[in-house]
Coordinates of C-alpha atoms and ligand atoms in Angstrom, one line a residue:
X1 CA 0.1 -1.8 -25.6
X2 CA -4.2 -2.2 -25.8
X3 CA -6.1 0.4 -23.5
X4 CA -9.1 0.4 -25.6
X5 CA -10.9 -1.2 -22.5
X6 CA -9.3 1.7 -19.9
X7 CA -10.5 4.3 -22.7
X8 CA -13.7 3.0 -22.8
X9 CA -13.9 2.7 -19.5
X10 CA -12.9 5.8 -18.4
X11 CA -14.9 7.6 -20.8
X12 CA -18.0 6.2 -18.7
X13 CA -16.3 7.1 -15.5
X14 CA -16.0 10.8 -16.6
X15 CA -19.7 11.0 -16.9
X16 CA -20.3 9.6 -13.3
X17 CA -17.2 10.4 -11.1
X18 CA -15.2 14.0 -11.1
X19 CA -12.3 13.6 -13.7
X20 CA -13.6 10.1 -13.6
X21 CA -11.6 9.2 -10.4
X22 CA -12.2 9.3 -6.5
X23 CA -9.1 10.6 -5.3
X24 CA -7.4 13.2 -8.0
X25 CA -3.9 11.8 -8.5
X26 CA -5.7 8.7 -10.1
X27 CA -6.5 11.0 -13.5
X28 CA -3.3 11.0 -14.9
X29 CA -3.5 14.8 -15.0
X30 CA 0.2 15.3 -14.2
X31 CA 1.2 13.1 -16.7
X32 CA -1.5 12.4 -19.4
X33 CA -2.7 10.1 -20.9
X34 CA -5.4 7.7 -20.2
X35 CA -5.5 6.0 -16.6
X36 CA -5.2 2.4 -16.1
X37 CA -8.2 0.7 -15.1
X38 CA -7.1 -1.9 -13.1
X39 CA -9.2 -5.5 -12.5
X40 CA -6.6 -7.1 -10.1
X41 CA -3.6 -7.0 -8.3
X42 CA -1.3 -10.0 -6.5
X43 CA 2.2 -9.4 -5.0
X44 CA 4.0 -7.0 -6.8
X45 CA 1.9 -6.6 -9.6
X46 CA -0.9 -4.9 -11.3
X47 CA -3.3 -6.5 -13.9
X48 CA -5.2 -3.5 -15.9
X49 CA -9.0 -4.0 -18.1
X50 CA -6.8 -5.1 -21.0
X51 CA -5.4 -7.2 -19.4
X52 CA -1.8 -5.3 -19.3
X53 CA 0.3 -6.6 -16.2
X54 CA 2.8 -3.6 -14.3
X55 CA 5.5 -4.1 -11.8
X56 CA 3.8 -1.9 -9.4
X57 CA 5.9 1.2 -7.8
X58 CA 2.8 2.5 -6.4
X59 CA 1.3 0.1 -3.8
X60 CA -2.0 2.0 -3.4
X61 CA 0.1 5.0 -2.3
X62 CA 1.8 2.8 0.6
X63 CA -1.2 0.4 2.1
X64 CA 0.5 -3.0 0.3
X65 CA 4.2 -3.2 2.2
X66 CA 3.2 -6.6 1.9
X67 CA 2.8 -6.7 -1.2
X68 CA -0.8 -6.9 -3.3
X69 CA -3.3 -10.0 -1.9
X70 CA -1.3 -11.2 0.6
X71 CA -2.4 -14.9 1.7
X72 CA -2.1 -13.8 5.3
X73 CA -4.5 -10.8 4.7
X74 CA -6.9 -12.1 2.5
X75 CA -7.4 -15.1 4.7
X76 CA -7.8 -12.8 7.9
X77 CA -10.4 -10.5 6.0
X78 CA -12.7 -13.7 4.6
X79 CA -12.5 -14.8 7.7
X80 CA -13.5 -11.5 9.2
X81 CA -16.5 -11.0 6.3
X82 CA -17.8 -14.5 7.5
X83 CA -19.3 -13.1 10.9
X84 CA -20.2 -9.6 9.5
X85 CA -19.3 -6.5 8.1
X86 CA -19.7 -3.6 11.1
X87 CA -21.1 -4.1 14.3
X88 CA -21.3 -0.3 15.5
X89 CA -20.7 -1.8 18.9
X90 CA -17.4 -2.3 20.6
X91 CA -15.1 -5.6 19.3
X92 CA -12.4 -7.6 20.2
X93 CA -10.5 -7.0 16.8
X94 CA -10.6 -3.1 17.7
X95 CA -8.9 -4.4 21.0
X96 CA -6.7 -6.5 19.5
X97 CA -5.3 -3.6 16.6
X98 CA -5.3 -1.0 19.5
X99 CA -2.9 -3.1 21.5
X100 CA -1.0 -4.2 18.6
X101 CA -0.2 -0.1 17.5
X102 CA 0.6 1.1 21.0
X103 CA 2.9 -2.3 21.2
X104 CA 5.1 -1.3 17.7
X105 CA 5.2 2.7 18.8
X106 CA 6.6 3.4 22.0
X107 CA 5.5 6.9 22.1
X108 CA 1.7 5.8 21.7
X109 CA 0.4 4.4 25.0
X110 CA -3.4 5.0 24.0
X111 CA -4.9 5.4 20.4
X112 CA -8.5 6.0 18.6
X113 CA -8.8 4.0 15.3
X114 CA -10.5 6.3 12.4
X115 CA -10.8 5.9 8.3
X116 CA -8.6 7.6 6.6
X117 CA -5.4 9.4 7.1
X118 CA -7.6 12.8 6.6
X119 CA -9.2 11.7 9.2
X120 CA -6.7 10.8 11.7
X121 CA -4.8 13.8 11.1
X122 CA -8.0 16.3 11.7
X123 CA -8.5 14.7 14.7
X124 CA -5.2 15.1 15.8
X125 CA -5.1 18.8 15.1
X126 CA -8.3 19.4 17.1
X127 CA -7.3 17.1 19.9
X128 CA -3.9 19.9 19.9
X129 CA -6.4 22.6 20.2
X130 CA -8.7 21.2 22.6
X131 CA -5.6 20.5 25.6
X132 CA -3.5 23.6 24.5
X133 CA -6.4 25.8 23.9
X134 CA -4.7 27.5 21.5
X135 CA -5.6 28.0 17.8
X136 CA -2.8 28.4 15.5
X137 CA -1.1 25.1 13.9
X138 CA 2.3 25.1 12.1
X139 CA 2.9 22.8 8.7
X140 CA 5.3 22.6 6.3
X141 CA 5.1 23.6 2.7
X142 CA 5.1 20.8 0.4
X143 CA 4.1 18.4 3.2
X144 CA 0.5 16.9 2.5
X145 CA -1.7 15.8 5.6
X146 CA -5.1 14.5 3.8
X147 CA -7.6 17.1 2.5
X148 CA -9.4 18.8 6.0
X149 CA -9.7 22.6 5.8
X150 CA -6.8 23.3 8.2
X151 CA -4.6 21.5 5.9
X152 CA -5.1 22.9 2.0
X153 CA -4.1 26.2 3.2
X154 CA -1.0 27.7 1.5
X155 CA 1.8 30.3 2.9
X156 CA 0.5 34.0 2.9
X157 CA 2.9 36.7 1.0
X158 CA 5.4 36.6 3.4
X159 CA 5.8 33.6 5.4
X160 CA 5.2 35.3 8.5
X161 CA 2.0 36.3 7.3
X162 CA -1.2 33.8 7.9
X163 CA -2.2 31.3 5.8
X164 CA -4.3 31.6 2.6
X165 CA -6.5 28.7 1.3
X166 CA -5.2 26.2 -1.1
X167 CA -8.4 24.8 -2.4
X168 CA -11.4 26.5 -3.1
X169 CA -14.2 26.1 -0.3
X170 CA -12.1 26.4 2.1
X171 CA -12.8 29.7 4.4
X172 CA -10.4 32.7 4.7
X173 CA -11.4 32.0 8.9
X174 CA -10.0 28.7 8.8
X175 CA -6.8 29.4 6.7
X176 CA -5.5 32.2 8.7
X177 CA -4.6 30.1 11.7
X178 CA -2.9 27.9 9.6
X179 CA 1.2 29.4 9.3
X180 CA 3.8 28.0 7.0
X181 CA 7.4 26.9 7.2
X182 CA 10.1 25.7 4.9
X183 CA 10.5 22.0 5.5
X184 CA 14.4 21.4 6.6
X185 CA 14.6 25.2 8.3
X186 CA 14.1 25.3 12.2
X187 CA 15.0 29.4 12.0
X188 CA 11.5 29.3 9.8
X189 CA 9.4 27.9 12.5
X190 CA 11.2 29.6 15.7
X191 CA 10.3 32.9 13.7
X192 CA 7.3 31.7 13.4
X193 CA 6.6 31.1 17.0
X194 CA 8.1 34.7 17.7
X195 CA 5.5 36.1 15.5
X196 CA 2.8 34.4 17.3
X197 CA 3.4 34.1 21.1
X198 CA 1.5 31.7 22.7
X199 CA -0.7 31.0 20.1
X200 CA 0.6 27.9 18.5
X201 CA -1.5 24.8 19.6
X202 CA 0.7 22.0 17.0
X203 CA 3.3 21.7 14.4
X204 CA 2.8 18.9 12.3
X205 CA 4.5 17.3 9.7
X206 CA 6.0 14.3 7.6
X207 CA 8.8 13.2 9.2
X208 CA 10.1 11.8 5.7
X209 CA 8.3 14.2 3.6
X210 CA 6.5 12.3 0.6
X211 CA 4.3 14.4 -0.8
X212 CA 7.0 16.9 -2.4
X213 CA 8.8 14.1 -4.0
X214 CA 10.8 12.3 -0.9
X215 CA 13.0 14.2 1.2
X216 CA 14.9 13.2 3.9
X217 CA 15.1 15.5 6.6
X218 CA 18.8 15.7 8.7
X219 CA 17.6 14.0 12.6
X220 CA 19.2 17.4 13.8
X221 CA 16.0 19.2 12.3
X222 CA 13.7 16.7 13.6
X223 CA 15.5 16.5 16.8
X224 CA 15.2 20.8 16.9
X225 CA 11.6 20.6 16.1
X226 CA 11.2 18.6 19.2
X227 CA 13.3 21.1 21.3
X228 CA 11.1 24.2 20.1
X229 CA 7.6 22.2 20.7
X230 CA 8.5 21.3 24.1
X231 CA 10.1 25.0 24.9
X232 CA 6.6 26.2 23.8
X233 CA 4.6 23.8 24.9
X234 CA 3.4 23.0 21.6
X235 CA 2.4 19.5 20.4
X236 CA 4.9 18.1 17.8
X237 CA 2.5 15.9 15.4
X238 CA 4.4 13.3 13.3
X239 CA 2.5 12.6 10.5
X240 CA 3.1 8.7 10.1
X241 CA 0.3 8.1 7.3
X242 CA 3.4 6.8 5.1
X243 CA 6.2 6.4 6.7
X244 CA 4.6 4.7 10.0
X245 CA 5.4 0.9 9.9
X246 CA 7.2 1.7 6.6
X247 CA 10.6 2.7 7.4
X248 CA 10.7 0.6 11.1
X249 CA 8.3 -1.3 13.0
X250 CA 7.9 1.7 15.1
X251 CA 8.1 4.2 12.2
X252 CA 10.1 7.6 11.4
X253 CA 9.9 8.3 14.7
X254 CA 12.0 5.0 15.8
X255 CA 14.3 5.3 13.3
X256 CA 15.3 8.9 13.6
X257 CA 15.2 8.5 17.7
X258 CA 12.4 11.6 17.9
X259 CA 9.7 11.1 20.2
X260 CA 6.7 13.1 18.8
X261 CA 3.4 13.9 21.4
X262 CA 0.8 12.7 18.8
X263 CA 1.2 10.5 15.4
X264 CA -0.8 9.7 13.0
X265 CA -1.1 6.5 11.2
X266 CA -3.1 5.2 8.0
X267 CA -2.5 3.1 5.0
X268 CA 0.0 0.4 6.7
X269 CA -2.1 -0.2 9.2
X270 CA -5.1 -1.0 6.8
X271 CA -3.3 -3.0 4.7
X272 CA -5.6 -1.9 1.7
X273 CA -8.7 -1.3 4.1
X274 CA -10.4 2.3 5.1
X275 CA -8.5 2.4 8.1
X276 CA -6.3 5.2 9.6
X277 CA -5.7 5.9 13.5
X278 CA -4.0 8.8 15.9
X279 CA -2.5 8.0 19.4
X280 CA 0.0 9.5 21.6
X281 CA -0.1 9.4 25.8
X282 CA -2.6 8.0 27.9
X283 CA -3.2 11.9 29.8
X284 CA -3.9 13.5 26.0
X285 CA -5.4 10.8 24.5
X286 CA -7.9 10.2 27.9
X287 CA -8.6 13.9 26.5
X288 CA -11.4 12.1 23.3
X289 CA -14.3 11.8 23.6
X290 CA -16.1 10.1 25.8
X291 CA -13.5 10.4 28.1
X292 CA -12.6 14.1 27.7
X293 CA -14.4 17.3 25.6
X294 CA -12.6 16.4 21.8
X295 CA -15.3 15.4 19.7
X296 CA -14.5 12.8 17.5
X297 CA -16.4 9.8 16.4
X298 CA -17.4 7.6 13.1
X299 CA -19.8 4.9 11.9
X300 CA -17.4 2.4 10.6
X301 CA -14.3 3.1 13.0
X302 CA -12.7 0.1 13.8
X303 CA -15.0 -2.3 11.5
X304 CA -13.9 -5.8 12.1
X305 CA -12.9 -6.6 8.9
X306 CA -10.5 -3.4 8.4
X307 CA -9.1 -4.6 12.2
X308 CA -8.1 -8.0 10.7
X309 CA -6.5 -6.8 7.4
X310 CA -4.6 -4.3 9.3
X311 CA -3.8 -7.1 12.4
X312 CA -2.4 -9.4 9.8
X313 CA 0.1 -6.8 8.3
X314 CA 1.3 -5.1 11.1
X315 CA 1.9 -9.1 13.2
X316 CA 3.6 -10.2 10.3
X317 CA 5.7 -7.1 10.0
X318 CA 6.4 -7.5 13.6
X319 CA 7.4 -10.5 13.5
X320 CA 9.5 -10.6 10.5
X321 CA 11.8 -7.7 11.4
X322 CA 14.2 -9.1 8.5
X323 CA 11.4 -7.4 6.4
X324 CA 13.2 -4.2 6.8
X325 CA 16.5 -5.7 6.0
X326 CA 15.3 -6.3 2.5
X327 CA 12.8 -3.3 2.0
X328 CA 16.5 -1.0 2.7
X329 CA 18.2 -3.3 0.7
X330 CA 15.8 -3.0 -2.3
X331 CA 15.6 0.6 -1.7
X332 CA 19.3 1.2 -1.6
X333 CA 20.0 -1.0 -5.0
X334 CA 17.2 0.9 -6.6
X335 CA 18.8 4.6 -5.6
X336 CA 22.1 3.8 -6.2
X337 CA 21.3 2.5 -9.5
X338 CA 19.6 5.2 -10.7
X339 CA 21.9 7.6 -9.9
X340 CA 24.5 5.8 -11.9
X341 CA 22.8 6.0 -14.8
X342 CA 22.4 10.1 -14.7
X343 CA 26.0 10.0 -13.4
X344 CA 26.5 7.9 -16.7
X345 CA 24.8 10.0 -19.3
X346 CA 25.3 13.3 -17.2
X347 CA 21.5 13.7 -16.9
X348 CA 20.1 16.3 -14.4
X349 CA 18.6 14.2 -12.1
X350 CA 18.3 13.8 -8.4
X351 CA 17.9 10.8 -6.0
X352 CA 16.4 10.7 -2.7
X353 CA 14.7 8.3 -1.1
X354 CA 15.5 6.3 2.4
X355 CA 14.4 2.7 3.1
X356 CA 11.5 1.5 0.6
X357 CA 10.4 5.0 -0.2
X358 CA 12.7 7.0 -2.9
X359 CA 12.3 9.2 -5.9
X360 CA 13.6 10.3 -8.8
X361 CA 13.7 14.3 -9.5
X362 CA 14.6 15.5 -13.3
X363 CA 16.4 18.5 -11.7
X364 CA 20.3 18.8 -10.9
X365 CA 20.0 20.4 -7.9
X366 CA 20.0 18.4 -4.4
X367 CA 16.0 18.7 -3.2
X368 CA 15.0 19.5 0.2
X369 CA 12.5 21.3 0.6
X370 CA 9.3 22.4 -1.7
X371 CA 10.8 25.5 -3.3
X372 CA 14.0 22.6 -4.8
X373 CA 11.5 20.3 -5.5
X374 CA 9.7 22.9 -7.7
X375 CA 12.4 23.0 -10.2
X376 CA 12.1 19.4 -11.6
X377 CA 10.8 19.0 -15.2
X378 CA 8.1 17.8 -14.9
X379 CA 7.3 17.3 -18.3
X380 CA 10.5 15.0 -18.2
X381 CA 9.3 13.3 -15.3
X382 CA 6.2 12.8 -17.8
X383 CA 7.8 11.0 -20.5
X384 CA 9.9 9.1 -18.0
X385 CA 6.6 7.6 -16.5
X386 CA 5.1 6.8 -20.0
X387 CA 8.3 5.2 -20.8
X388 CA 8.0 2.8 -17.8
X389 CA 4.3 2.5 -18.1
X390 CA 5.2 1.1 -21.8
X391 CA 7.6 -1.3 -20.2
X392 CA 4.9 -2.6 -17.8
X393 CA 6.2 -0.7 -14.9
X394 CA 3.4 1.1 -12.7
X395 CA 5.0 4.5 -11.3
X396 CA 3.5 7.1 -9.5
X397 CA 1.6 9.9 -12.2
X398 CA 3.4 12.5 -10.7
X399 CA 6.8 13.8 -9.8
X400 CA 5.7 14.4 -7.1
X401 CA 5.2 11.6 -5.1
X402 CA 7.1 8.8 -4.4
X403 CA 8.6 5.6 -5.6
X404 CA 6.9 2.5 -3.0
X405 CA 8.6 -1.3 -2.9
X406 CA 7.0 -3.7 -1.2
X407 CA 7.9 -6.9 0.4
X408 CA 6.9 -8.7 -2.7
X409 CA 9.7 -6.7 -5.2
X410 CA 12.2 -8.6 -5.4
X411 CA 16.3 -7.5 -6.7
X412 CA 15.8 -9.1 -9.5
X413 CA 12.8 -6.9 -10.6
X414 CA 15.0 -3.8 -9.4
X415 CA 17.5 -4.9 -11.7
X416 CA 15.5 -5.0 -14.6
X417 CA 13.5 -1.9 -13.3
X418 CA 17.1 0.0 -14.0
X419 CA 18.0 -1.8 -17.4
X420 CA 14.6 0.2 -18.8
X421 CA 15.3 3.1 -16.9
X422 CA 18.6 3.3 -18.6
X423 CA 16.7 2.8 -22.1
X424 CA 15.1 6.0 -21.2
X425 CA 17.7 8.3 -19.7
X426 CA 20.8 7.1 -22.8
X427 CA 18.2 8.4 -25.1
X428 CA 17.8 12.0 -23.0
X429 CA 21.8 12.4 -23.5
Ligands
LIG1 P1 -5.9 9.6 3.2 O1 -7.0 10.5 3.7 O2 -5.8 9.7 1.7 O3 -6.1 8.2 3.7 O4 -4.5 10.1 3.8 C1 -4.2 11.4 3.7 C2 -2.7 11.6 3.9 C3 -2.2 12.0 5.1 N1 -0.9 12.2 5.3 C4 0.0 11.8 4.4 C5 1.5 12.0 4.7 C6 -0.4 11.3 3.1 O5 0.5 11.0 2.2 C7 -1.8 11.2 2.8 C8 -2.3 10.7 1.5 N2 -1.3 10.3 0.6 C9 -1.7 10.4 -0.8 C10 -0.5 10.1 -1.7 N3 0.5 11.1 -1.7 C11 -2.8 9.5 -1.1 C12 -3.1 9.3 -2.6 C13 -4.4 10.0 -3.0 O6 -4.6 11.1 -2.5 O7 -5.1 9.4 -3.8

């Protein structure tokens, strides 16, 4: 395979861009190696510098459900482009995706579009503080929410203790009101809010965790989670950045019948453009700026042309419910065929995953929370993504993070996806 092109290229990057990337994932640290630079992308596939093409598993982290350059999309967006970029002033597109969102969620009667996922989830977390008045927020470790303050804090010594941060720059003031629970474990957060009475503004987390690997929590956790928030008064925040118009039309949240009081959405809903949003009920929501005393505001929110790409996706996903059929479908061949393979060669290897979002851990114990994820090989995981990459398939550069199909895959793809996979894991035995 030629990568002079992404060597050279990146070399330049490196002097101009941190690691040479804008978002860290990109670097290939996890795995090494050199990135792909990549010129182009249609359907379900990537086309690199060299001119390499890759069955893509990545899907710019979950934007493309679609699939890359969708007709529908690109038309909407040159379209869009044609009458300008950003207005700054209020539009009918911002109308038009507001509508749409609080249509597809039932639990979102009112929403503020923002830019990012980061973004929408700050916001959120803030908007918690701002009705509750209260300071602390609950998260999950191993569950990622974007990179604001609040959220790169990690569990203190004990996990009763506060938070401690989890990147540098971020203050020892901001971490502490951050606490930390094990993902799966309702006894962690009730102990939790036992340890700080009336304190806890929000818990917020991935209702299909993502960001650890996947893993699939049972309903009866999310279901308890709900139980606690309301007996506290508490705002249970689904984070929906991934799984919102992913796994349903109407998210995690519809398909695990769990009605959280704020969500937050991105990727999806941008289809590939800077968009991410957060909405709940009218009475918190009327709570924003200008109508209420959260702050919250930004230059390019709701641009036009991020509205259309993200109005195309979502009507189309809306409308084409069958979508889903064959995203689960996809998802289902791919995990069950991978775990016949370690089943075949007795490989220590774990599958979860649930509709179009899996993942494939090189550890034999079952994963479900971020202390189980910890134990995969990553060095394993490593070679196992180089392997693919050499057979022109595009997976994540890290074990943990997830395995995306798209409307465009199709079974036949999955199919061969597994033949290589199995070219891998007979040599492993
Ligand atoms: P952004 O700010 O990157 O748009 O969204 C942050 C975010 C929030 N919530 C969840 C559940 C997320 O997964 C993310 C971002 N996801 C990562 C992939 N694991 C984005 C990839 C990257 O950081 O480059």
């Amino acid at each position: 395979m030629i990568t002079q092109h992404s060597e050279t290229l990146f070399e330049r990057a490196c002097q101009y861009l941190p690691g040479g990337v804008n978002s860290p994932v990109r670097a290939f640290g996890a795995v090494g190696g050199c990135p792909r630079m990549i010129a182009k992308a249609s359907g379900a596939y990537l086309t690199d510098v060299d001119g390499n093409q890759y069955l893509d598993y990545v899907g710019s982290w979950g934007p493309m459900l679609l699939g890359h350059n969708h007709p529908a999309v690109r038309e909407a967006v040159v379209h869009a482009v044609e009458n300008g970029l950003s207005f700054g002033a209020a539009c009918e597109a911002e109308v038009h995706m507001a509508q749409l969102l609080c249509s597809m969620v039932p639990s979102i009667e009112m929403v503020r579009m923002v830019n990012s996922g980061t973004e929408a989830v700050m916001s959120a977390l803030r908007l918690a503080r701002g009705v509750t008045g209260r300071e602390k927020i609950i998260k999950f470790a191993g569950c990622y929410h974007g990179h604001c303050d609040a959220m790169l804090v990690k569990a203190g010594s004990g996990l009763m203790t506060s938070g401690l941060p989890d990147s540098a720059g971020v203050p020892q003031g901001c971490a502490k009101d951050t606490l930390t629970a094990v993902y799966g474990d309702l006894a962690s957060v009730q102990d939790l809010f036992a340890q700080n009475p009336g304190q806890i503004a929000a818990v917020i987390l991935e209702p299909v965790a993502a960001n650890m690997g996947v893993v699939v929590p049972t309903s009866d956790f999310l279901l308890g989670l709900r139980d606690i928030c309301s007996k506290e008064n508490a705002f249970l925040i689904f984070d929906e950045v991934i799984t919102g118009f992913r796994l349903a039309p109407g998210g995690a949240q519809e398909l695990f019948g769990v009605t959280p009081d704020l969500t937050c959405f991105g990727k999806v809903i941008g289809a590939g453009m800077p968009v991410g949003a957060y909405g709940g009920s009218r009475e918190v929501m009327g709570q924003i700026a200008p109508s209420g005393p959260v702050y919250q505001a930004g230059t390019l929110s709701g641009n036009p042309v991020a509205m259309a790409a993200g109005i195309a996706q979502l009507e189309i996903l809306r409308d084409h419910p069958d979508r889903y059929t064959k995203l689960d479908q996809m998802g289902e061949q791919l995990r069950s065929g991978l775990r016949a393979l370690l089943e075949k060669y007795q490989i220590a290897g774990t599958v979860n995953g649930i509709g179009s979002l899996s993942c494939l851990f090189f550890t034999g114990q079952p994963v479900t929370d971020y202390e189980s994820a910890q134990q995969s090989d990553t060095k394993q995981y490593a070679q196992f993504f180089h392997h693919m990459l050499h057979q022109e398939m595009y997976f994540a550069p890290s074990q943990f993070e997830a395995i995306f199909l798209s409307c465009a895959h199709t079974s036949t793809e999955i199919d061969y996806t597994i033949c290589c996979a199995e070219n891998f894991l007979s040599q492993l035995r």
